[in-house]
Coordinates of C-alpha atoms and ligand atoms in Angstrom, one line a residue:
X1 CA 163.8 96.0 4.5
X2 CA 163.9 94.9 0.6
X3 CA 161.4 92.1 -0.2
X4 CA 164.3 88.9 0.2
X5 CA 163.9 90.4 3.9
X6 CA 161.1 90.7 5.6
X7 CA 160.9 86.8 4.2
X8 CA 163.8 85.4 5.7
X9 CA 162.0 88.0 9.0
X10 CA 158.6 85.6 8.2
X11 CA 160.1 83.1 7.5
X12 CA 162.4 82.8 11.1
X13 CA 159.9 84.8 13.3
X14 CA 156.8 83.1 12.3
X15 CA 158.1 80.0 10.6
X16 CA 154.0 78.2 11.1
X17 CA 152.7 80.7 8.4
X18 CA 155.9 78.3 5.7
X19 CA 155.1 75.7 7.5
X20 CA 151.5 75.2 8.2
X21 CA 151.0 77.1 4.8
X22 CA 153.7 74.6 2.7
X23 CA 155.7 71.8 4.9
X24 CA 152.5 70.5 6.4
X25 CA 150.8 69.3 3.0
X26 CA 153.9 68.8 1.5
X27 CA 154.2 66.1 3.8
X28 CA 150.8 64.5 4.0
X29 CA 152.2 64.3 -0.5
X30 CA 154.8 63.1 0.5
X31 CA 153.6 60.4 3.3
X32 CA 150.3 59.7 0.0
X33 CA 153.3 59.2 -3.0
X34 CA 155.6 56.8 -0.6
X35 CA 152.7 55.1 0.1
X36 CA 151.2 54.0 -3.2
X37 CA 154.7 53.0 -4.1
X38 CA 154.3 50.7 -0.9
X39 CA 151.7 49.8 -2.2
X40 CA 151.9 49.2 -5.5
X41 CA 155.0 47.1 -4.7
X42 CA 153.4 45.2 -2.1
X43 CA 150.2 44.1 -3.9
X44 CA 153.7 43.1 -7.2
X45 CA 156.2 40.8 -4.1
X46 CA 158.1 42.8 -6.8
X47 CA 160.4 43.9 -3.8
X48 CA 161.7 40.1 -3.1
X49 CA 163.0 40.2 -7.6
X50 CA 164.3 43.1 -6.6
X51 CA 166.5 42.8 -4.3
X52 CA 169.9 40.8 -5.9
X53 CA 169.6 43.0 -8.4
X54 CA 169.1 46.4 -6.4
X55 CA 172.3 45.3 -4.4
X56 CA 174.3 43.9 -7.6
X57 CA 173.7 48.0 -8.6
X58 CA 175.4 48.7 -4.8
X59 CA 178.3 46.5 -6.0
X60 CA 178.7 48.1 -9.7
X61 CA 179.5 51.0 -8.2
X62 CA 182.0 50.5 -6.1
X63 CA 184.1 48.6 -8.7
X64 CA 183.4 51.5 -10.4
X65 CA 184.7 54.1 -7.0
X66 CA 187.7 50.8 -7.4
X67 CA 188.4 51.1 -12.2
X68 CA 188.4 55.3 -11.7
X69 CA 191.4 54.6 -9.5
X70 CA 189.3 55.0 -5.9
X71 CA 190.7 59.0 -5.0
X72 CA 187.7 59.8 -2.7
X73 CA 186.2 58.0 0.2
X74 CA 182.8 56.6 -0.5
X75 CA 179.2 57.0 1.5
X76 CA 175.7 56.3 0.2
X77 CA 174.1 58.9 -1.9
X78 CA 170.7 59.6 0.7
X79 CA 170.6 63.9 0.5
X80 CA 172.1 65.0 4.5
X81 CA 168.2 66.2 3.8
X82 CA 166.5 63.7 3.8
X83 CA 168.0 62.5 6.9
X84 CA 166.2 62.2 10.4
X85 CA 170.5 63.3 12.4
X86 CA 170.3 66.9 13.2
X87 CA 172.4 68.7 10.9
X88 CA 173.4 67.4 7.0
X89 CA 177.6 65.9 6.3
X90 CA 179.5 68.2 3.9
X91 CA 180.9 65.6 2.9
X92 CA 178.1 64.9 0.9
X93 CA 179.7 68.0 -1.3
X94 CA 182.7 66.4 -2.2
X95 CA 183.3 62.0 -1.1
X96 CA 181.5 59.9 -4.1
X97 CA 178.4 58.6 -3.4
X98 CA 177.1 55.6 -4.0
X99 CA 173.3 55.1 -4.1
X100 CA 171.7 52.6 -2.0
X101 CA 168.3 52.9 -2.9
X102 CA 166.8 49.7 -1.0
X103 CA 163.6 50.6 0.0
X104 CA 161.4 47.7 1.1
X105 CA 160.5 44.4 3.6
X106 CA 161.8 41.5 2.2
X107 CA 160.1 39.2 4.0
X108 CA 158.5 37.8 7.5
X109 CA 159.6 34.6 8.8
X110 CA 157.1 34.0 12.4
X111 CA 158.5 30.1 11.9
X112 CA 162.1 31.7 12.5
X113 CA 160.4 34.5 14.4
X114 CA 162.9 37.2 12.1
X115 CA 162.0 40.1 9.6
X116 CA 164.4 41.0 7.1
X117 CA 165.3 44.2 5.9
X118 CA 166.4 46.3 3.2
X119 CA 168.2 49.8 4.9
X120 CA 166.2 52.6 4.0
X121 CA 163.0 50.9 5.5
X122 CA 161.5 53.2 8.3
X123 CA 160.1 52.9 11.1
X124 CA 156.7 53.3 10.1
X125 CA 156.4 50.8 7.5
X126 CA 157.9 48.3 10.3
X127 CA 154.8 48.8 12.3
X128 CA 152.7 48.9 9.5
X129 CA 153.6 45.8 8.9
X130 CA 153.9 43.9 11.5
X131 CA 150.9 44.8 13.9
X132 CA 149.2 43.9 10.9
X133 CA 150.0 40.1 11.4
X134 CA 150.6 40.3 15.2
X135 CA 154.1 40.5 15.2
X136 CA 156.7 43.1 16.8
X137 CA 160.1 44.4 17.2
X138 CA 161.8 44.3 20.6
X139 CA 163.0 48.0 20.0
X140 CA 160.8 49.9 17.7
X141 CA 163.3 53.3 17.8
X142 CA 160.4 56.2 18.1
X143 CA 160.3 58.6 15.6
X144 CA 157.9 56.9 12.3
X145 CA 161.1 57.5 9.8
X146 CA 164.2 56.3 11.7
X147 CA 165.6 53.7 9.1
X148 CA 166.8 50.0 9.7
X149 CA 170.2 51.2 8.0
X150 CA 170.3 54.6 10.6
X151 CA 170.0 52.7 13.4
X152 CA 172.3 49.9 13.6
X153 CA 174.9 52.7 11.8
X154 CA 174.9 54.5 14.3
X155 CA 172.3 53.9 16.9
X156 CA 168.6 53.2 17.7
X157 CA 167.1 53.6 21.9
X158 CA 163.3 52.5 22.7
X159 CA 161.4 52.0 26.8
X160 CA 161.9 49.0 26.0
X161 CA 166.2 48.8 25.1
X162 CA 166.2 48.6 29.6
X163 CA 165.4 44.4 28.8
X164 CA 167.0 44.1 25.2
X165 CA 169.9 46.8 24.9
X166 CA 170.3 49.1 22.0
X167 CA 169.0 48.7 18.3
X168 CA 171.2 46.3 17.5
X169 CA 171.0 44.0 19.9
X170 CA 167.9 43.0 17.8
X171 CA 169.2 42.6 15.4
X172 CA 170.9 38.7 13.6
X173 CA 172.4 39.5 10.7
X174 CA 173.7 42.5 8.2
X175 CA 174.3 41.7 4.9
X176 CA 178.0 44.8 3.6
X177 CA 179.5 45.5 1.0
X178 CA 183.2 45.9 1.7
X179 CA 185.4 48.4 0.2
X180 CA 186.7 45.6 -2.6
X181 CA 182.7 45.3 -4.1
X182 CA 181.9 42.3 -1.9
X183 CA 178.9 41.1 -0.3
X184 CA 179.7 40.0 2.3
X185 CA 176.7 37.8 5.8
X186 CA 177.5 38.5 9.1
X187 CA 176.8 37.2 12.3
X188 CA 177.2 35.9 15.5
X189 CA 178.9 32.8 13.8
X190 CA 179.7 34.2 10.1
X191 CA 182.2 36.8 10.6
X192 CA 181.1 37.8 13.9
X193 CA 183.9 41.3 14.7
X194 CA 182.5 42.5 11.8
X195 CA 178.9 41.9 12.9
X196 CA 179.8 43.2 16.6
X197 CA 182.1 46.5 14.6
X198 CA 179.2 47.5 12.8
X199 CA 177.0 48.8 15.0
X200 CA 177.9 52.8 15.6
X201 CA 180.9 53.1 12.4
X202 CA 178.2 55.6 9.8
X203 CA 178.8 53.3 7.7
X204 CA 182.7 53.0 7.6
X205 CA 183.0 50.5 7.4
X206 CA 180.4 48.4 4.3
X207 CA 177.3 49.4 3.1
X208 CA 174.3 47.7 4.6
X209 CA 172.1 45.8 1.9
X210 CA 170.2 44.2 4.1
X211 CA 169.6 43.8 8.1
X212 CA 167.5 40.3 10.1
X213 CA 165.6 41.7 12.9
X214 CA 164.1 39.4 16.1
X215 CA 160.5 40.0 16.1
X216 CA 157.9 39.2 19.6
X217 CA 154.4 38.7 19.7
X218 CA 152.9 41.9 19.3
X219 CA 149.5 42.6 21.7
X220 CA 146.8 44.5 20.8
X221 CA 147.3 47.1 23.6
X222 CA 150.0 48.3 25.6
X223 CA 148.6 49.3 29.2
X224 CA 150.8 53.0 30.0
X225 CA 151.0 53.3 34.4
X226 CA 151.3 56.9 35.1
X227 CA 153.0 57.7 38.9
X228 CA 153.9 60.7 39.2
X229 CA 156.5 62.4 41.5
X230 CA 156.4 65.3 43.0
X231 CA 160.6 65.2 44.4
X232 CA 164.0 64.7 42.7
X233 CA 164.3 61.7 44.9
X234 CA 161.8 59.6 44.6
X235 CA 161.6 60.2 40.4
X236 CA 164.6 59.0 40.4
X237 CA 163.9 56.2 42.5
X238 CA 160.7 55.2 41.0
X239 CA 162.4 56.1 37.8
X240 CA 165.1 52.3 38.3
X241 CA 163.4 50.2 40.9
X242 CA 160.9 50.3 37.2
X243 CA 163.5 49.7 35.6
X244 CA 165.4 47.1 37.1
X245 CA 162.6 44.9 36.4
X246 CA 162.2 44.0 32.5
X247 CA 159.9 41.1 33.9
X248 CA 157.5 42.8 35.5
X249 CA 157.9 46.5 33.2
X250 CA 158.0 46.1 29.7
X251 CA 158.3 50.1 28.8
X252 CA 159.7 51.5 31.5
X253 CA 160.3 55.4 31.1
X254 CA 159.8 59.5 32.8
X255 CA 159.3 62.3 31.6
X256 CA 161.5 65.1 33.6
X257 CA 158.8 68.3 33.7
X258 CA 161.0 69.8 36.2
X259 CA 164.5 70.3 38.6
X260 CA 161.9 68.3 41.7
X261 CA 158.9 66.2 39.6
X262 CA 158.2 64.4 37.2
X263 CA 155.8 61.3 35.5
X264 CA 157.5 58.0 35.1
X265 CA 155.9 55.6 33.4
X266 CA 155.9 51.7 32.8
X267 CA 153.8 49.7 31.2
X268 CA 153.0 46.2 29.2
X269 CA 151.0 45.0 26.0
X270 CA 147.9 43.4 26.4
X271 CA 144.9 41.5 24.6
X272 CA 142.8 42.7 26.8
X273 CA 140.8 46.6 27.8
X274 CA 138.7 47.8 30.4
X275 CA 137.6 50.1 27.1
X276 CA 136.3 52.9 29.4
X277 CA 140.2 53.3 29.9
X278 CA 140.5 53.3 26.6
X279 CA 142.7 56.2 24.7
X280 CA 143.5 56.3 21.3
X281 CA 146.1 58.5 20.7
X282 CA 146.5 58.3 17.0
X283 CA 143.8 60.1 16.9
X284 CA 144.6 63.8 15.1
X285 CA 142.2 66.1 17.7
X286 CA 144.0 64.0 20.9
X287 CA 146.6 66.3 22.5
X288 CA 150.3 66.6 22.0
X289 CA 151.5 62.5 24.6
X290 CA 154.0 65.2 26.1
X291 CA 150.8 67.7 28.2
X292 CA 148.9 64.6 28.6
X293 CA 151.4 63.0 30.5
X294 CA 151.9 66.1 32.1
X295 CA 147.8 66.7 33.7
X296 CA 148.4 63.3 35.4
X297 CA 151.0 65.9 37.9
X298 CA 148.5 67.8 38.9
X299 CA 145.0 64.7 38.2
X300 CA 147.5 62.2 40.2
X301 CA 148.2 58.4 39.2
X302 CA 146.8 56.2 36.2
X303 CA 147.3 54.2 33.5
X304 CA 145.5 54.6 30.1
X305 CA 145.3 50.8 28.1
X306 CA 146.5 52.5 24.3
X307 CA 146.8 50.8 21.1
X308 CA 150.0 49.9 20.5
X309 CA 151.1 51.1 17.0
X310 CA 149.9 55.1 18.7
X311 CA 152.9 53.5 21.9
X312 CA 155.0 53.9 19.5
X313 CA 154.8 56.6 18.0
X314 CA 153.4 58.4 20.9
X315 CA 156.1 61.0 21.2
X316 CA 155.8 62.0 16.9
X317 CA 153.6 63.8 16.3
X318 CA 155.0 66.0 18.3
X319 CA 159.0 64.8 17.1
X320 CA 159.4 64.8 21.6
X321 CA 158.3 68.4 22.4
X322 CA 160.4 69.5 19.7
X323 CA 156.8 71.1 17.1
X324 CA 156.4 73.7 20.1
X325 CA 159.0 75.8 19.1
X326 CA 157.8 75.9 15.7
X327 CA 154.3 75.8 15.7
X328 CA 153.5 76.8 19.5
X329 CA 149.4 76.8 19.1
X330 CA 149.6 72.9 17.4
X331 CA 148.4 71.7 20.6
X332 CA 145.2 74.2 20.7
X333 CA 142.3 71.9 20.6
X334 CA 140.9 74.0 17.1
X335 CA 143.9 73.4 15.6
X336 CA 144.1 70.2 16.4
X337 CA 140.5 68.9 15.2
X338 CA 141.5 71.1 11.8
X339 CA 144.9 71.2 10.7
X340 CA 146.3 68.1 13.4
X341 CA 146.1 64.9 10.8
X342 CA 148.6 67.0 9.4
X343 CA 151.2 66.9 12.1
X344 CA 154.1 66.3 11.6
X345 CA 155.7 68.5 8.9
X346 CA 158.6 65.3 8.0
X347 CA 161.9 66.7 9.8
X348 CA 163.5 66.0 5.7
X349 CA 161.1 69.0 4.5
X350 CA 161.4 70.5 7.9
X351 CA 166.1 70.7 7.0
X352 CA 165.3 70.9 3.1
X353 CA 164.0 74.4 3.8
X354 CA 165.0 75.4 6.7
X355 CA 166.7 78.8 6.1
X356 CA 170.8 79.3 6.9
X357 CA 168.7 82.0 9.9
X358 CA 167.0 79.1 11.3
X359 CA 169.8 77.4 11.6
X360 CA 172.2 79.9 13.5
X361 CA 168.8 79.8 15.8
X362 CA 169.2 76.6 15.9
X363 CA 172.6 76.5 16.4
X364 CA 172.7 79.3 18.9
X365 CA 169.9 78.8 20.9
X366 CA 169.2 74.9 21.2
X367 CA 170.7 72.1 22.3
X368 CA 169.1 69.1 20.2
X369 CA 171.6 65.9 22.1
X370 CA 171.1 62.5 24.4
X371 CA 173.4 61.5 26.8
X372 CA 174.0 57.8 28.0
X373 CA 175.2 57.3 31.1
X374 CA 174.9 55.0 33.3
X375 CA 171.6 55.2 36.3
X376 CA 174.0 55.1 39.2
X377 CA 174.6 58.5 37.8
X378 CA 171.1 60.4 36.8
X379 CA 171.0 62.3 39.8
X380 CA 174.2 64.2 39.7
X381 CA 173.5 64.1 35.8
X382 CA 169.7 66.0 36.9
X383 CA 172.1 68.0 38.9
X384 CA 174.8 69.1 35.8
X385 CA 171.5 69.6 33.2
X386 CA 169.6 72.3 35.9
X387 CA 172.9 74.4 36.8
X388 CA 173.9 74.7 33.1
X389 CA 170.6 74.1 30.6
X390 CA 167.4 74.9 32.9
X391 CA 166.0 72.7 29.9
X392 CA 162.3 70.8 30.6
X393 CA 161.2 68.6 29.7
X394 CA 163.4 65.7 30.2
X395 CA 163.6 62.4 27.6
X396 CA 164.8 59.1 30.1
X397 CA 164.9 55.6 28.8
X398 CA 166.8 53.4 31.0
X399 CA 168.3 50.7 28.4
X400 CA 170.8 47.9 29.1
X401 CA 174.8 47.8 28.1
X402 CA 176.1 44.1 27.0
X403 CA 178.8 43.1 27.1
X404 CA 178.8 42.8 23.6
X405 CA 182.4 43.9 22.0
X406 CA 182.3 46.5 19.7
X407 CA 182.2 50.7 19.6
X408 CA 180.3 51.0 23.5
X409 CA 180.9 48.4 26.9
X410 CA 180.3 48.4 30.3
X411 CA 184.2 49.7 32.0
X412 CA 183.0 47.1 35.1
X413 CA 183.5 44.6 32.5
X414 CA 179.5 42.9 33.3
X415 CA 176.7 44.2 31.5
X416 CA 174.8 47.6 32.8
X417 CA 171.9 49.9 33.3
X418 CA 172.0 53.0 31.6
X419 CA 169.4 56.2 31.3
X420 CA 169.5 58.5 27.9
X421 CA 168.5 61.5 29.4
X422 CA 167.2 63.7 26.2
X423 CA 167.5 66.8 25.9
X424 CA 165.1 68.9 22.9
X425 CA 164.7 72.9 23.0
X426 CA 165.6 75.9 24.3
X427 CA 168.1 75.9 27.8
X428 CA 166.9 78.6 30.4
X429 CA 169.7 79.6 31.8
X430 CA 171.4 81.7 31.7
X431 CA 175.3 81.1 30.7
X432 CA 174.5 78.6 28.1
X433 CA 176.8 78.3 24.9
X434 CA 176.2 75.7 22.0
X435 CA 179.8 75.3 22.3
X436 CA 180.6 75.6 25.8
X437 CA 177.7 73.6 27.3
X438 CA 177.5 71.2 25.4
X439 CA 181.4 70.2 25.8
X440 CA 181.7 71.1 29.5
X441 CA 178.2 68.3 29.4
X442 CA 180.4 66.3 27.7
X443 CA 183.3 66.2 29.9
X444 CA 180.8 65.1 32.2
X445 CA 179.8 62.2 30.1
X446 CA 182.7 61.1 30.3
X447 CA 183.6 61.4 33.4
X448 CA 181.0 58.4 34.6
X449 CA 182.0 56.4 31.1
X450 CA 178.6 57.2 29.8
X451 CA 178.1 58.3 25.7
X452 CA 176.4 60.3 23.6
X453 CA 174.4 59.5 20.5
X454 CA 175.7 61.1 17.4
X455 CA 173.2 62.4 15.8
X456 CA 172.9 65.7 17.1
X457 CA 175.7 67.9 17.7
X458 CA 179.1 66.3 19.2
X459 CA 181.8 69.8 20.1
X460 CA 184.1 66.3 20.4
X461 CA 187.5 66.0 20.2
X462 CA 189.5 63.8 18.6
X463 CA 191.7 62.4 21.1
X464 CA 188.1 63.0 23.7
X465 CA 186.3 61.0 20.8
X466 CA 188.4 58.3 21.3
X467 CA 188.3 58.1 25.1
X468 CA 184.4 57.8 25.0
X469 CA 184.4 54.6 22.8
X470 CA 185.9 52.0 22.5
X471 CA 187.5 51.7 18.7
X472 CA 189.3 48.5 19.0
X473 CA 187.9 45.8 16.4
X474 CA 186.3 48.8 15.4
X475 CA 190.8 49.6 14.0
X476 CA 190.9 46.2 13.7
X477 CA 188.3 45.8 11.2
X478 CA 189.6 49.1 9.3
X479 CA 192.5 47.4 9.0
X480 CA 191.2 43.8 7.7
X481 CA 189.0 45.4 5.2
X482 CA 190.3 48.1 3.7
X483 CA 189.2 50.6 4.3
X484 CA 191.1 53.6 5.0
X485 CA 190.8 54.5 1.5
X486 CA 187.6 53.2 1.4
X487 CA 185.8 55.4 3.8
X488 CA 186.6 58.2 6.2
X489 CA 186.3 57.1 10.6
X490 CA 183.5 57.5 12.0
X491 CA 184.8 60.8 14.2
X492 CA 185.1 62.1 10.5
X493 CA 181.2 62.1 9.6
X494 CA 180.3 62.7 13.5
X495 CA 182.2 66.0 14.7
X496 CA 180.7 69.0 14.5
X497 CA 182.7 70.5 12.3
X498 CA 181.6 68.2 9.0
X499 CA 178.1 68.7 9.4
X500 CA 176.0 72.2 8.5
Ligands
FAD1 C1 155.8 39.1 3.2 C2 155.5 41.5 3.7 C3 156.0 42.3 3.0 C4 155.5 43.6 2.8 N1 156.4 44.3 2.8 C5 156.4 45.0 2.6 C6 157.3 46.6 1.6 O1 158.8 46.3 1.6 N2 156.3 48.2 1.7 C7 156.0 48.2 2.8 O2 155.2 49.8 3.0 N3 154.9 47.5 2.8 C8 155.0 45.8 2.9 N4 154.4 45.1 3.2 C9 152.9 45.5 3.4 C10 152.4 46.0 4.9 O3 151.8 45.1 5.7 C11 151.6 47.7 4.8 O4 151.1 47.7 4.3 C12 152.5 48.6 4.4 O5 153.7 48.8 4.9 C13 151.5 50.0 4.5 O6 150.6 49.3 5.9 P1 149.1 51.0 6.1 O7 148.5 50.0 4.6 O8 148.4 50.2 6.8 O9 149.8 52.7 6.3 P2 149.1 53.2 8.0 O10 148.6 52.0 8.6 O11 148.4 53.8 6.8 O12 150.3 54.1 8.1 C14 151.0 55.1 6.4 C15 152.4 55.5 7.3 O13 151.3 56.2 8.7 C16 151.6 56.0 10.3 N5 150.7 56.1 11.0 C17 149.8 55.1 11.1 N6 149.5 54.2 11.5 C18 149.4 55.5 12.4 C19 149.7 55.2 14.6 N7 148.5 55.0 14.5 N8 150.4 55.7 14.7 C20 151.3 57.2 14.2 N9 152.0 57.1 13.1 C21 151.0 55.9 12.1 C22 152.9 55.7 10.1 O14 154.2 57.4 9.9 C23 153.4 55.2 8.4 O15 154.2 54.8 7.6 C24 154.3 44.5 3.5 C25 153.8 43.1 4.3 C26 154.3 41.8 3.9 C27 153.3 41.3 6.2
NDP2 N1 164.6 57.0 18.8 C1 166.5 57.2 18.7 O1 166.9 56.3 19.0 C2 166.8 58.5 17.7 C3 167.9 57.7 16.9 N2 167.6 58.8 16.4 C4 169.1 59.0 15.9 O2 169.2 58.5 14.3 C5 169.5 58.1 13.0 C6 169.2 57.8 12.1 O3 168.9 58.8 11.2 P1 168.5 58.0 9.8 O4 167.8 59.2 9.4 O5 167.5 56.8 10.3 O6 169.5 58.2 9.6 P2 170.5 58.0 8.2 O7 170.6 59.4 7.2 O8 171.3 59.8 9.5 O9 171.5 57.1 8.4 C7 172.9 57.5 9.8 C8 174.1 57.6 9.4 O10 174.4 55.4 9.2 C9 174.6 55.6 7.5 N3 174.0 54.5 7.2 C10 172.3 54.4 7.0 N4 171.9 53.9 5.4 C11 173.7 53.1 5.6 C12 173.7 52.1 4.7 N5 172.4 51.7 4.3 N6 175.3 52.4 4.3 C13 175.8 52.1 5.3 N7 175.2 52.9 5.7 C14 175.2 53.5 6.2 C15 174.7 56.9 7.6 O11 175.9 56.4 6.7 P3 176.2 58.2 5.2 O12 176.4 59.5 6.2 O13 176.9 57.9 4.6 O14 174.9 58.9 4.3 C16 175.1 57.6 8.6 O15 176.4 58.3 8.6 C17 170.8 57.2 14.5 O16 172.2 58.0 14.3 C18 169.9 57.4 15.7 O17 170.5 57.7 16.4 C19 167.1 60.3 16.1 C20 166.1 59.7 16.8 C21 166.0 59.5 17.8
LIG3 C1 164.8 59.3 21.3 C2 166.3 60.0 21.1 C3 166.5 59.3 21.7 C4 166.1 61.5 20.1 C5 165.1 61.9 19.4 C6 165.8 63.7 18.7 C7 164.8 64.7 18.1 C8 164.1 64.9 19.0 C9 165.0 65.6 17.1 C10 165.7 64.7 16.0 C11 166.4 65.5 14.9 C12 166.3 66.3 15.7 C13 165.4 67.4 14.5 C14 164.6 68.3 14.6 C15 163.9 68.3 16.2 C16 164.2 67.6 17.2 C17 164.6 66.3 16.8 C18 163.4 66.2 16.0 C19 164.4 69.5 14.1 C20 163.1 69.0 13.2 C21 163.8 71.6 14.4 C22 164.1 72.7 13.4 C23 164.9 71.9 12.7 O1 164.1 73.6 11.8 C24 165.1 70.7 12.1 C25 165.2 69.4 13.0 C26 165.8 68.5 11.7 C27 165.9 67.9 13.7

């Protein structure tokens, strides 16, 4: 084995060496630099002043594209490795890249209960800002590095989605630069068709330059009730009943640890607590959250008070359960005490440095998928996941599909409760084959009028994709805004063939 072969062997089979020695320190430096930059910007209060100039710069780039003959389509200049999406878009190599370098929180309006942000503002930045002011977002998707732009143009989900719907249902206005270089604002009252067509459009109707999001009062803690279940029936029933009562349960999720057992969690914000039951999850020596949850299967049900921000970022430290496949001893107490403060490595840096062999490994032997199905199909869906993947844990998160027009709408005309089934890890089913199995599951999801989250690999054909997502309003807006030359279709940005 030559030097290159040896390095590749070590990186694929002992990836933790590279991750611990290189990626973790790099992630700390990266976060620190960004933190410092934001601190300076905030102290100088320069973000709102510079916003207009930065938007004008986006408009100038689009107008230059027109003057240059508009011969290639446009996408944002954000490199594929920097995103939370599972893969990189190949289209980033060929399309005209428009730099939308807008990373700041512009204003917090307590009276109107709104926060106005630029599209690259991350969820970590938002919780840091809002919690100090006593506010929070109604839906705050897990993973610190998710951006407002990515969550609006794609979709975002969290354990309060059974009450509020997806992230976009809590947005009240978008500002976009269109294919002709003009700036437009849209909301429920102003350009409502565009407003409803933007979510799930993946940047194919225009470039987002600002968004207004609802805020709601935050409390200090979340009181979290852990309810272990030992049969499939009790797991599904407990979860479904909890999701149906948003007035009683502000947050609902379930981690399925095996075919017939899992822990359902219901939670509510509170300002008071029982001090002996407080669990500060963000302390670096604390066990990974899903491992902690698993202990309630043997300990029996219980309650805890978790600081609100720690609750929001509870799965971030272990990237749900994906980190165990990268640092297998990451949850060992010694590792946690010594290095836990550096974890997790930044997803962007993992993507930037992963070798072709690691990519292949993930492509062939790992499944990263979120499928949204009507909650009354949960039991049947779990049977399919068990038969085809035998992959555990699974993440269950309920979500309300509202009748708002757009890419996803309840097929039966009235709002309907769905559940996101998240599968992240190495399937154990002997017949598992990335493409065949995913296609089979996609077919099932279509058959129950469900949806696939598109940050992951979709193997659907364009015709199947159009059957899954309602393109009526989207097609109308593409025509009206003359998008055909300017941007690809959503399918052209998300299907497996255009991603690597
Ligand atoms: C109107 C207004 C506008 C503002 N604009 C901006 C702005 O544009 N950009 C900006 O950055 N700040 C802005 N701020 C300041 C903001 O309040 C924070 O000071 C800033 O975001 C940095 O937060 P921090 O120092 O608390 O960072 P930290 O709390 O140190 O957080 C830094 C990062 O660490 C992680 N983290 C920290 N604690 C936890 C935890 N408990 N669990 C999991 N992860 C955690 C998160 O990833 C977070 O992004 C604004 C404030 C106001 C009022
Ligand atoms: N908890 C959750 O809900 C989770 C959600 N996700 C998914 O991750 C993705 C978000 O990741 P993130 O890294 O934030 O975003 P990405 O950079 O991956 O962006 C996602 C899409 O949105 C487009 N987009 C982003 N910003 C703009 C903008 N300003 N103008 C026009 N188009 C834009 C991108 O276009 P382009 O390709 O041109 O750059 C891209 O197609 C979403 O798809 C989300 O569903 C992942 C994990 C958890
Ligand atoms: C809560 C929802 C809806 C989704 C959570 C999905 C995450 C678990 C995945 C999103 C991006 C994924 C990536 C990886 C692991 C799983 C995610 C965090 C990797 C870090 C796995 C290792 C690869 O080499 C790179 C991957 C990048 C994206």
